[in-house]
CSV table of C-alpha atoms in Angstrom, one decimal:
chain,number,residue,atom,x,y,z
A,1,MET,CA,-53.5,33.4,-97.3
A,2,GLU,CA,-56.2,36.1,-97.1
A,3,SER,CA,-58.7,33.8,-98.7
A,4,ILE,CA,-58.2,31.0,-96.1
A,5,PRO,CA,-60.7,31.1,-93.2
A,6,THR,CA,-59.3,32.3,-89.9
A,7,GLY,CA,-60.3,29.1,-88.0
A,8,GLU,CA,-58.3,26.8,-90.3
A,9,ARG,CA,-54.8,25.6,-89.4
A,10,VAL,CA,-52.1,26.8,-91.8
A,11,VAL,CA,-48.5,25.7,-92.0
A,12,ILE,CA,-46.1,27.2,-94.5
A,13,GLY,CA,-42.7,25.6,-95.1
A,14,ALA,CA,-40.3,26.9,-97.8
A,15,ASP,CA,-36.9,28.1,-98.7
A,16,PHE,CA,-37.3,31.9,-98.3
A,17,ASN,CA,-33.7,32.5,-99.1
A,18,GLY,CA,-33.4,35.0,-96.3
A,19,HIS,CA,-32.0,35.3,-92.8
A,20,VAL,CA,-34.4,36.4,-90.0
A,21,GLY,CA,-31.4,36.8,-87.8
A,22,GLU,CA,-30.5,36.0,-84.2
A,23,GLY,CA,-32.6,37.7,-81.5
A,24,ASN,CA,-36.1,39.1,-81.6
A,25,THR,CA,-36.0,42.6,-80.3
A,26,GLY,CA,-39.1,44.4,-81.5
A,27,ASP,CA,-40.5,41.3,-83.1
A,28,GLU,CA,-41.3,39.2,-80.1
A,29,GLU,CA,-44.9,38.6,-81.2
A,30,VAL,CA,-43.8,36.7,-84.4
A,31,MET,CA,-40.5,35.0,-83.7
A,32,GLY,CA,-38.2,33.7,-81.0
A,33,LYS,CA,-34.6,34.6,-80.4
A,34,PHE,CA,-32.9,31.5,-81.7
A,35,GLY,CA,-32.3,32.4,-85.3
A,36,VAL,CA,-29.0,32.3,-87.2
A,37,LYS,CA,-26.6,35.2,-88.0
A,38,GLU,CA,-27.8,38.7,-88.9
A,39,ARG,CA,-31.1,39.7,-90.6
A,40,ASN,CA,-31.0,40.6,-94.3
A,41,LEU,CA,-33.5,42.2,-96.6
A,42,GLU,CA,-35.2,38.9,-97.5
A,43,GLY,CA,-35.3,37.9,-93.8
A,44,GLN,CA,-37.0,41.2,-93.0
A,45,MET,CA,-39.6,40.4,-95.7
A,46,VAL,CA,-40.3,37.1,-94.0
A,47,VAL,CA,-40.8,38.8,-90.6
A,48,ASP,CA,-43.1,41.5,-92.2
A,49,PHE,CA,-45.1,38.7,-93.9
A,50,ALA,CA,-45.5,36.9,-90.5
A,51,LYS,CA,-46.7,40.1,-88.9
A,52,ARG,CA,-49.2,40.9,-91.6
A,53,MET,CA,-50.7,37.4,-91.6
A,54,ASP,CA,-50.5,37.0,-87.8
A,55,MET,CA,-48.1,34.0,-88.0
A,56,GLY,CA,-45.0,32.9,-86.2
A,57,VAL,CA,-41.6,31.7,-87.3
A,58,ASP,CA,-41.4,28.3,-85.6
A,59,ASN,CA,-37.7,27.6,-86.2
A,60,THR,CA,-36.7,30.5,-84.0
A,61,TYR,CA,-38.6,29.4,-80.8
A,62,PHE,CA,-36.5,26.4,-80.0
A,63,GLN,CA,-32.9,26.4,-78.8
A,64,LYS,CA,-31.0,23.9,-80.8
A,65,ARG,CA,-27.4,23.0,-81.6
A,66,GLU,CA,-26.1,24.5,-84.8
A,67,GLU,CA,-26.5,21.2,-86.8
A,68,HIS,CA,-30.2,21.3,-86.0
A,69,ARG,CA,-30.7,24.9,-87.0
A,70,VAL,CA,-28.6,25.2,-90.2
A,71,THR,CA,-30.6,24.3,-93.4
A,72,TYR,CA,-27.9,25.2,-96.0
A,73,LYS,CA,-24.2,24.5,-96.3
A,74,SER,CA,-21.9,25.2,-99.2
A,75,GLY,CA,-18.2,26.1,-99.5
A,76,GLY,CA,-17.6,26.2,-95.8
A,77,ARG,CA,-20.6,28.5,-95.3
A,78,SER,CA,-23.6,27.5,-93.3
A,79,THR,CA,-26.8,29.4,-92.7
A,80,GLN,CA,-30.6,29.1,-92.2
A,81,VAL,CA,-32.8,30.0,-95.1
A,82,ASP,CA,-35.7,27.5,-94.7
A,83,TYR,CA,-38.5,28.4,-92.2
A,84,ILE,CA,-41.7,26.9,-90.9
A,85,LEU,CA,-44.5,29.4,-90.3
A,86,CYS,CA,-47.9,28.8,-88.7
A,87,ARG,CA,-50.7,30.9,-87.2
A,88,ARG,CA,-49.8,32.4,-83.8
A,89,GLY,CA,-52.9,30.9,-82.3
A,90,ASN,CA,-51.5,27.4,-83.0
A,91,LEU,CA,-48.0,28.0,-81.7
A,92,LYS,CA,-48.7,26.1,-78.5
A,93,GLU,CA,-49.4,23.0,-80.5
A,94,ILE,CA,-45.8,23.0,-81.9
A,95,SER,CA,-43.7,21.0,-79.5
A,96,ASP,CA,-40.4,20.9,-81.5
A,97,CYS,CA,-38.9,22.1,-84.7
A,98,LYS,CA,-35.4,21.2,-85.8
A,99,VAL,CA,-33.4,20.1,-88.9
A,100,VAL,CA,-32.7,16.4,-89.2
A,101,VAL,CA,-29.9,15.5,-91.6
A,102,GLU,CA,-30.2,12.1,-93.3
A,103,SER,CA,-27.1,9.9,-93.5
A,104,ILE,CA,-28.0,9.2,-97.0
A,105,ASP,CA,-27.4,12.9,-97.9
A,106,ARG,CA,-23.9,12.9,-96.4
A,107,VAL,CA,-22.3,10.0,-98.4
A,108,PRO,CA,-19.0,11.3,-99.9
A,109,ARG,CA,-18.7,10.5,-103.6
A,110,GLU,CA,-15.2,9.1,-103.3
A,111,GLU,CA,-16.3,6.7,-100.7
A,112,LEU,CA,-19.2,5.6,-103.0
A,113,TRP,CA,-16.8,4.7,-105.8
A,114,TYR,CA,-14.5,2.9,-103.4
A,115,CYS,CA,-17.3,0.9,-101.8
A,116,MET,CA,-18.7,-0.1,-105.2
A,117,ARG,CA,-15.4,-1.4,-106.4
A,118,LYS,CA,-14.8,-3.2,-103.1
A,119,SER,CA,-18.2,-4.9,-103.4
A,120,GLY,CA,-17.2,-6.3,-106.8
A,121,VAL,CA,-19.3,-4.0,-109.0
A,122,ALA,CA,-17.9,-4.0,-112.6
A,123,GLU,CA,-15.9,-1.0,-113.5
A,124,LYS,CA,-18.1,-0.1,-116.4
A,125,TYR,CA,-21.1,0.3,-114.0
A,126,VAL,CA,-19.0,2.4,-111.6
A,127,ARG,CA,-18.2,4.7,-114.5
A,128,VAL,CA,-21.9,4.9,-115.5
A,129,VAL,CA,-22.8,6.0,-111.9
A,130,GLN,CA,-19.9,8.5,-112.0
A,131,ASP,CA,-21.2,10.0,-115.2
A,132,MET,CA,-24.6,10.4,-113.5
A,133,TYR,CA,-23.1,12.3,-110.6
A,134,GLU,CA,-20.5,14.3,-112.5
A,135,ARG,CA,-21.0,18.1,-112.4
A,136,SER,CA,-24.5,17.6,-110.9
A,137,ARG,CA,-26.3,20.9,-110.2
A,138,THR,CA,-29.7,21.8,-108.8
A,139,VAL,CA,-32.0,24.6,-107.8
A,140,VAL,CA,-34.5,25.1,-104.9
A,141,ARG,CA,-38.0,26.2,-105.9
A,142,CYS,CA,-40.1,27.9,-103.2
A,143,ALA,CA,-43.1,30.2,-102.8
A,144,VAL,CA,-41.1,33.4,-103.6
A,145,GLY,CA,-39.2,32.1,-106.7
A,146,GLN,CA,-36.3,29.9,-107.6
A,147,THR,CA,-32.7,30.1,-106.4
A,148,GLU,CA,-29.6,30.2,-108.5
A,149,GLU,CA,-28.0,26.9,-109.6
A,150,PHE,CA,-25.5,25.4,-107.2
A,151,ASN,CA,-23.3,22.3,-107.3
A,152,VAL,CA,-24.2,19.2,-105.4
A,153,GLU,CA,-20.9,17.5,-104.3
A,154,VAL,CA,-22.1,15.2,-101.6
A,155,GLY,CA,-24.9,12.7,-101.0
A,156,LEU,CA,-27.0,10.6,-103.3
A,157,HIS,CA,-29.5,11.9,-105.9
A,158,GLN,CA,-33.0,12.5,-104.5
A,159,GLY,CA,-35.6,10.3,-106.2
A,160,SER,CA,-33.1,8.1,-107.9
A,161,ALA,CA,-34.0,4.4,-108.2
A,162,LEU,CA,-30.4,3.5,-107.5
A,163,ARG,CA,-30.3,5.6,-104.3
A,164,PRO,CA,-31.2,2.9,-101.7
A,165,PHE,CA,-29.1,0.3,-103.5
A,166,LEU,CA,-26.0,2.5,-103.5
A,167,PHE,CA,-26.5,3.5,-99.9
A,168,ALA,CA,-26.8,-0.2,-98.9
A,169,ILE,CA,-23.5,-0.9,-100.6
A,170,VAL,CA,-21.8,2.0,-98.7
A,171,MET,CA,-23.2,0.9,-95.3
A,172,ASP,CA,-22.2,-2.7,-95.8
A,173,GLN,CA,-18.6,-1.8,-96.7
A,174,LEU,CA,-18.1,0.8,-94.0
A,175,SER,CA,-19.5,-1.4,-91.2
A,176,GLU,CA,-17.8,-4.6,-92.3
A,177,GLU,CA,-15.2,-4.5,-89.6
A,178,VAL,CA,-17.5,-3.6,-86.7
A,179,ARG,CA,-20.7,-5.4,-87.7
A,180,GLN,CA,-21.6,-8.5,-85.6
A,181,GLU,CA,-23.9,-11.4,-86.2
A,182,SER,CA,-27.6,-10.9,-85.6
A,183,PRO,CA,-29.1,-10.2,-83.1
A,184,TRP,CA,-26.1,-8.4,-81.7
A,185,THR,CA,-26.2,-6.0,-84.7
A,186,MET,CA,-29.2,-5.3,-86.8
A,187,MET,CA,-29.2,-2.8,-89.7
A,188,PHE,CA,-31.9,-1.4,-91.9
A,189,ALA,CA,-30.5,1.3,-94.1
A,190,ASP,CA,-29.1,3.9,-91.6
A,191,ASP,CA,-31.1,2.6,-88.6
A,192,ILE,CA,-28.8,0.5,-86.5
A,193,VAL,CA,-29.5,-1.6,-83.4
A,194,ILE,CA,-26.5,-2.6,-81.2
A,195,CYS,CA,-27.2,-5.2,-78.5
A,196,SER,CA,-24.8,-6.0,-75.6
A,197,GLU,CA,-24.8,-7.5,-72.2
A,198,SER,CA,-23.6,-4.5,-70.3
A,199,ARG,CA,-23.3,-0.7,-70.5
A,200,GLU,CA,-19.5,-1.0,-70.9
A,201,GLN,CA,-19.9,-3.2,-73.9
A,202,VAL,CA,-22.4,-0.8,-75.4
A,203,GLU,CA,-20.0,2.2,-75.0
A,204,GLU,CA,-17.2,0.2,-76.6
A,205,ASN,CA,-19.3,-0.9,-79.5
A,206,LEU,CA,-20.7,2.6,-80.0
A,207,GLU,CA,-17.2,4.1,-80.1
A,208,ARG,CA,-16.2,1.4,-82.7
A,209,TRP,CA,-19.1,2.3,-84.9
A,210,ARG,CA,-18.6,6.0,-84.5
A,211,PHE,CA,-14.9,5.7,-85.5
A,212,ALA,CA,-15.7,3.4,-88.5
A,213,LEU,CA,-18.3,5.7,-89.9
A,214,GLU,CA,-17.0,9.2,-89.1
A,215,ARG,CA,-13.5,8.5,-90.4
A,216,ARG,CA,-15.1,7.9,-93.8
A,217,GLY,CA,-17.2,11.0,-93.9
A,218,MET,CA,-20.4,9.8,-92.3
A,219,LYS,CA,-21.8,11.1,-89.0
A,220,VAL,CA,-23.5,9.4,-86.0
A,221,SER,CA,-26.3,11.5,-84.7
A,222,ARG,CA,-25.9,12.2,-81.0
A,223,SER,CA,-29.4,13.5,-80.5
A,224,LYS,CA,-31.2,10.6,-82.2
A,225,THR,CA,-29.0,7.9,-80.5
A,226,GLU,CA,-30.8,6.3,-77.5
A,227,TYR,CA,-30.3,3.2,-75.4
A,228,MET,CA,-32.7,1.0,-73.5
A,229,CYS,CA,-32.1,-1.6,-70.8
A,230,VAL,CA,-34.1,-4.8,-70.7
A,231,ASN,CA,-35.0,-6.4,-67.4
A,232,GLU,CA,-32.7,-3.9,-65.6
A,233,ARG,CA,-31.8,-4.7,-62.0
A,234,GLU,CA,-29.6,-1.8,-61.2
A,235,GLY,CA,-30.9,1.6,-62.2
A,236,SER,CA,-27.7,3.5,-61.9
A,237,GLY,CA,-25.2,4.0,-64.6
A,238,THR,CA,-25.1,5.8,-67.9
A,239,VAL,CA,-23.9,5.3,-71.5
A,240,ARG,CA,-21.6,7.9,-73.1
A,241,LEU,CA,-20.5,8.6,-76.6
A,242,GLN,CA,-17.4,10.7,-76.8
A,243,GLY,CA,-18.1,12.1,-73.3
A,244,GLU,CA,-21.7,13.0,-74.2
A,245,GLU,CA,-24.4,11.2,-72.3
A,246,VAL,CA,-26.7,9.1,-74.4
A,247,LYS,CA,-30.4,9.5,-73.7
A,248,LYS,CA,-32.0,6.5,-71.8
A,249,VAL,CA,-35.6,5.5,-72.8
A,250,GLN,CA,-38.1,3.0,-71.6
A,251,GLU,CA,-39.4,2.4,-75.2
A,252,PHE,CA,-38.3,3.1,-78.7
A,253,LYS,CA,-39.8,2.8,-82.2
A,254,TYR,CA,-37.9,0.7,-84.7
A,255,LEU,CA,-39.1,0.0,-88.2
A,256,GLY,CA,-42.6,1.1,-87.2
A,257,SER,CA,-43.0,-1.1,-84.1
A,258,THR,CA,-42.6,0.0,-80.5
A,259,VAL,CA,-40.3,-2.0,-78.2
A,260,GLN,CA,-40.6,-1.7,-74.4
A,261,SER,CA,-38.0,-2.3,-71.8
A,262,ASN,CA,-40.3,-4.5,-69.7
A,263,GLY,CA,-41.1,-6.8,-72.6
A,264,GLU,CA,-44.8,-5.8,-72.7
A,265,CYS,CA,-46.6,-4.8,-75.9
A,266,GLY,CA,-49.3,-2.4,-74.5
A,267,LYS,CA,-47.8,0.7,-76.1
A,268,GLU,CA,-47.6,-1.0,-79.5
A,269,VAL,CA,-51.3,-2.0,-79.3
A,270,LYS,CA,-52.3,1.5,-78.4
A,271,LYS,CA,-50.3,2.8,-81.4
A,272,ARG,CA,-52.0,0.3,-83.7
A,273,VAL,CA,-55.4,1.5,-82.5
A,274,GLN,CA,-54.3,5.1,-83.1
A,275,ALA,CA,-53.0,4.2,-86.6
A,276,GLY,CA,-56.3,2.6,-87.4
A,277,TRP,CA,-58.2,5.7,-86.3
A,278,ASN,CA,-55.9,7.9,-88.4
A,279,GLY,CA,-56.6,5.7,-91.5
A,280,TRP,CA,-60.3,5.7,-90.7
A,281,ARG,CA,-60.4,9.5,-90.6
A,282,LYS,CA,-58.7,9.8,-94.0
A,283,VAL,CA,-61.5,7.9,-95.6
A,284,SER,CA,-64.3,8.9,-93.3
A,285,GLY,CA,-65.9,10.9,-96.2
A,286,VAL,CA,-66.5,7.6,-97.9
A,287,LEU,CA,-67.2,5.4,-94.9
A,288,CYS,CA,-69.8,7.8,-93.5
A,289,ASP,CA,-71.6,8.5,-96.8
A,290,GLN,CA,-75.2,7.2,-96.5
A,291,LYS,CA,-75.3,6.8,-100.3
A,292,ILE,CA,-72.6,4.1,-100.3
A,293,SER,CA,-73.6,0.5,-99.5
A,294,ALA,CA,-72.4,-1.3,-96.4
A,295,ARG,CA,-70.6,-3.9,-98.5
A,296,ILE,CA,-68.5,-1.2,-100.3
A,297,LYS,CA,-67.8,0.4,-96.9
A,298,GLY,CA,-66.5,-2.9,-95.6
A,299,LYS,CA,-64.2,-3.3,-98.6
A,300,VAL,CA,-62.8,0.2,-98.1
A,301,TYR,CA,-62.3,-0.6,-94.4
A,302,ARG,CA,-60.5,-3.9,-95.1
A,303,THR,CA,-58.3,-2.2,-97.7
A,304,VAL,CA,-57.3,1.0,-95.9
A,305,VAL,CA,-57.9,0.8,-92.2
A,306,ARG,CA,-57.4,-2.8,-91.1
A,307,PRO,CA,-53.8,-3.1,-92.6
A,308,ALA,CA,-52.7,-0.2,-90.5
A,309,MET,CA,-54.0,-1.9,-87.3
A,310,LEU,CA,-52.5,-5.3,-88.2
A,311,TYR,CA,-49.0,-3.9,-89.1
A,312,GLY,CA,-46.3,-5.8,-87.1
A,313,LEU,CA,-48.8,-7.7,-84.9
A,314,GLU,CA,-47.7,-11.0,-86.3
A,315,THR,CA,-44.6,-10.8,-84.1
A,316,VAL,CA,-46.4,-9.6,-81.0
A,317,SER,CA,-47.5,-11.8,-78.1
A,318,LEU,CA,-51.0,-10.4,-77.6
A,319,ARG,CA,-53.1,-11.0,-74.5
A,320,LYS,CA,-56.9,-11.6,-74.6
A,321,ARG,CA,-57.4,-8.1,-73.1
A,322,GLN,CA,-55.3,-6.5,-75.8
A,323,GLU,CA,-57.1,-8.4,-78.6
A,324,SER,CA,-60.4,-7.1,-77.1
A,325,GLU,CA,-59.0,-3.6,-77.1
A,326,LEU,CA,-58.3,-3.9,-80.9
A,327,GLU,CA,-61.7,-5.4,-81.6
A,328,VAL,CA,-63.5,-2.7,-79.6
A,329,ALA,CA,-61.8,0.0,-81.6
A,330,GLU,CA,-62.7,-1.8,-84.9
A,331,LEU,CA,-66.4,-2.1,-83.9
A,332,LYS,CA,-66.5,1.6,-83.0
A,333,MET,CA,-65.3,2.4,-86.5
A,334,LEU,CA,-67.8,0.0,-88.1
A,335,ARG,CA,-70.7,1.4,-86.1
A,336,PHE,CA,-69.7,5.0,-87.0
A,337,SER,CA,-69.5,4.0,-90.7
A,338,LEU,CA,-72.9,2.4,-90.7
A,339,GLY,CA,-74.5,5.1,-88.6
A,340,VAL,CA,-75.4,2.7,-85.8
A,341,THR,CA,-74.9,3.5,-82.1
A,342,ARG,CA,-75.2,1.3,-78.9
A,343,LEU,CA,-78.7,2.7,-78.4
A,344,HIS,CA,-79.9,0.8,-81.4
A,345,ARG,CA,-79.1,-2.4,-79.6
A,346,ILE,CA,-77.7,-4.2,-82.6
A,347,ARG,CA,-75.4,-7.1,-81.9
A,348,ASN,CA,-71.8,-7.0,-83.0
A,349,GLU,CA,-72.3,-10.1,-85.2
A,350,TYR,CA,-74.9,-8.3,-87.2
A,351,ILE,CA,-72.6,-5.3,-87.6
A,352,ARG,CA,-69.8,-7.5,-88.9
A,353,GLY,CA,-72.1,-9.4,-91.2
A,354,THR,CA,-73.6,-6.3,-92.7
A,355,ALA,CA,-70.1,-4.9,-93.6
A,356,HIS,CA,-68.7,-8.3,-94.4
A,357,VAL,CA,-65.9,-7.9,-92.0
A,358,GLY,CA,-64.6,-10.8,-89.9
A,359,ARG,CA,-63.2,-10.7,-86.4
A,360,LEU,CA,-59.9,-8.9,-86.0
A,361,GLY,CA,-58.6,-11.5,-83.6
A,362,ASP,CA,-59.0,-14.2,-86.3
A,363,LYS,CA,-57.0,-12.1,-88.8
A,364,VAL,CA,-54.3,-11.5,-86.2
A,365,ARG,CA,-54.1,-15.2,-85.6
A,366,GLU,CA,-53.8,-15.9,-89.3
A,367,ALA,CA,-51.1,-13.3,-89.7
A,368,ARG,CA,-49.2,-14.7,-86.7
A,369,LEU,CA,-49.3,-18.3,-88.1
A,370,ARG,CA,-48.5,-17.2,-91.6
A,371,TRP,CA,-45.3,-15.5,-90.4
A,372,PHE,CA,-44.5,-18.5,-88.2
A,373,GLY,CA,-44.8,-20.7,-91.3
A,374,HIS,CA,-42.4,-18.5,-93.2
A,375,VAL,CA,-39.8,-18.7,-90.4
A,376,GLN,CA,-40.1,-22.5,-90.1
A,377,ARG,CA,-39.4,-23.0,-93.8
A,378,ARG,CA,-36.2,-20.9,-93.6
A,379,GLU,CA,-32.8,-22.4,-93.0
A,380,SER,CA,-31.8,-23.3,-89.4
A,381,GLU,CA,-29.3,-20.4,-89.3
A,382,TYR,CA,-31.9,-17.7,-90.0
A,383,ILE,CA,-32.1,-15.2,-87.2
A,384,GLY,CA,-35.9,-15.6,-86.8
A,385,ARG,CA,-35.6,-19.4,-86.6
A,386,ARG,CA,-32.8,-19.1,-84.0
A,387,MET,CA,-34.8,-16.7,-81.9
A,388,LEU,CA,-37.9,-19.0,-81.9
A,389,ASP,CA,-35.8,-21.9,-80.8
A,390,MET,CA,-33.8,-20.0,-78.2
A,391,LYS,CA,-34.0,-21.1,-74.6
A,392,LEU,CA,-33.0,-18.6,-71.9
A,393,PRO,CA,-30.9,-19.8,-69.0
A,394,GLY,CA,-32.2,-19.9,-65.4
A,395,ARG,CA,-35.6,-20.5,-64.0
A,396,ARG,CA,-38.8,-18.5,-64.4
A,397,GLN,CA,-40.3,-16.7,-61.5
A,398,ARG,CA,-42.7,-18.4,-59.1
A,399,GLU,CA,-45.5,-16.0,-59.9
A,400,ARG,CA,-47.7,-16.3,-63.0
A,401,PRO,CA,-45.2,-16.3,-65.9
A,402,LYS,CA,-45.4,-13.8,-68.7
A,403,ARG,CA,-47.0,-14.9,-71.9
A,404,ARG,CA,-44.4,-15.7,-74.5
A,405,TYR,CA,-44.7,-15.5,-78.2
A,406,ILE,CA,-44.3,-19.3,-78.6
A,407,ASP,CA,-47.1,-19.8,-76.1
A,408,GLY,CA,-49.5,-17.9,-78.4
A,409,ILE,CA,-48.3,-19.9,-81.4
A,410,ASN,CA,-49.0,-23.2,-79.7
A,411,GLU,CA,-52.5,-22.0,-78.7
A,412,ASP,CA,-53.1,-20.9,-82.3
A,413,MET,CA,-51.9,-24.2,-83.8
A,414,LYS,CA,-54.1,-26.1,-81.3
A,415,LEU,CA,-57.1,-24.0,-82.3
A,416,VAL,CA,-56.7,-24.7,-86.0
A,417,GLY,CA,-55.6,-28.3,-85.6
A,418,ALA,CA,-52.1,-27.7,-87.1
A,419,ARG,CA,-48.7,-29.1,-86.2
A,420,VAL,CA,-45.2,-27.6,-86.6
A,421,GLU,CA,-44.4,-30.2,-89.3
A,422,ASP,CA,-47.4,-29.0,-91.4
A,423,ALA,CA,-45.6,-25.7,-92.0
A,424,GLU,CA,-43.2,-27.4,-94.4
A,425,ASP,CA,-46.0,-27.7,-97.0
A,426,ARG,CA,-46.8,-24.1,-97.8
A,427,ASP,CA,-50.1,-24.8,-99.6
A,428,ARG,CA,-51.4,-27.0,-96.9
A,429,TRP,CA,-50.3,-24.6,-94.2
A,430,ARG,CA,-52.1,-21.7,-96.0
A,431,GLU,CA,-55.3,-23.7,-96.2
A,432,MET,CA,-55.2,-24.7,-92.6
A,433,ILE,CA,-54.7,-21.2,-91.2
A,434,ARG,CA,-57.0,-19.4,-93.6
A,435,CYS,CA,-60.0,-17.8,-91.8
A,436,GLY,CA,-62.0,-16.4,-94.7
A,437,ASP,CA,-61.7,-13.4,-96.9
A,438,PRO,CA,-63.1,-10.8,-94.5
């Protein structure tokens, strides 16, 4: 720590195997008052270290429920032994600090064996997995040493190749009685989306899911559960889960994409631009190096930065203004990489040609048509196919109608001279929508 320059940000996260305790009398400069239990010798060492290095214990500054403070449970005992420390000058940059327990770490072993057998897994494979988990022990390694061995009696093995497969089996079996047909219920691992036509139906479905999961040892997170109303006409009303009000949001992020209550995609576009800049900064040492040719910079950009900007946009109905917003951000990155500013009065076409990078709007169109072709070749009962063919009841408003996804697809097909029937031939469709390697 003493060798690190004072101006650099430093964050330390580790299992210190100590209790800093509840309250902060006499130590207000390095910790808050929301610790757990009483301070012990190891906890005092953590506080002394924070004072000596002018750092703060982030965990203790935020008032949280016990489940979001406790970092270790065993034999009915629960405590807090893991801490996050940062420089006191950077404490204002920390907006939240809490423990988030993954559902995959709470799977009871007996439920795992039951779900595997119910799914039709051969008994010999069940016994192989049981042998893998029998008398499993582990240790926690941290900056101050290594803890004693302790038994792991719940959850799935960290880093195991079987882990996601076993968890999928458990979730499929536990939710079999309450799971509905898509799009009313959509699941990806432990991320679940429940769609209903009213708040009352949402509350009823939430309670059914909670009962189905928690009676078998799982837990539905109250703090991470949110609900959103689409095209809401009456703003009053709440959704409750076991008497506790569920947080209402105007947007939420699911599988990396942002969904807004008004059906717009402006927030998602801004997040794609931000993701592109984050990727660009990670490789800026290469992209801004004058010794590297423009062609290599273009390849690095197309490999690292552009995929982050294109993620999920094949299912988004972009407007011309939003496409322009993406292209403006891309050209700024390319100009920075090539050491060119607007004062040089170099046209955008020359910038793209020098770096061998095509227009972002063309690549978005190609990705959109490629995904549309995949959906058209699927069976008619596929959820994506049904959503594309869905026709909503009622009439559209008299004002200028909102741009729909299928409107963008029709414009794209007209631009490349393709028809819906052409999507059945995969090779021909790929050739028609291709807009070049850049």
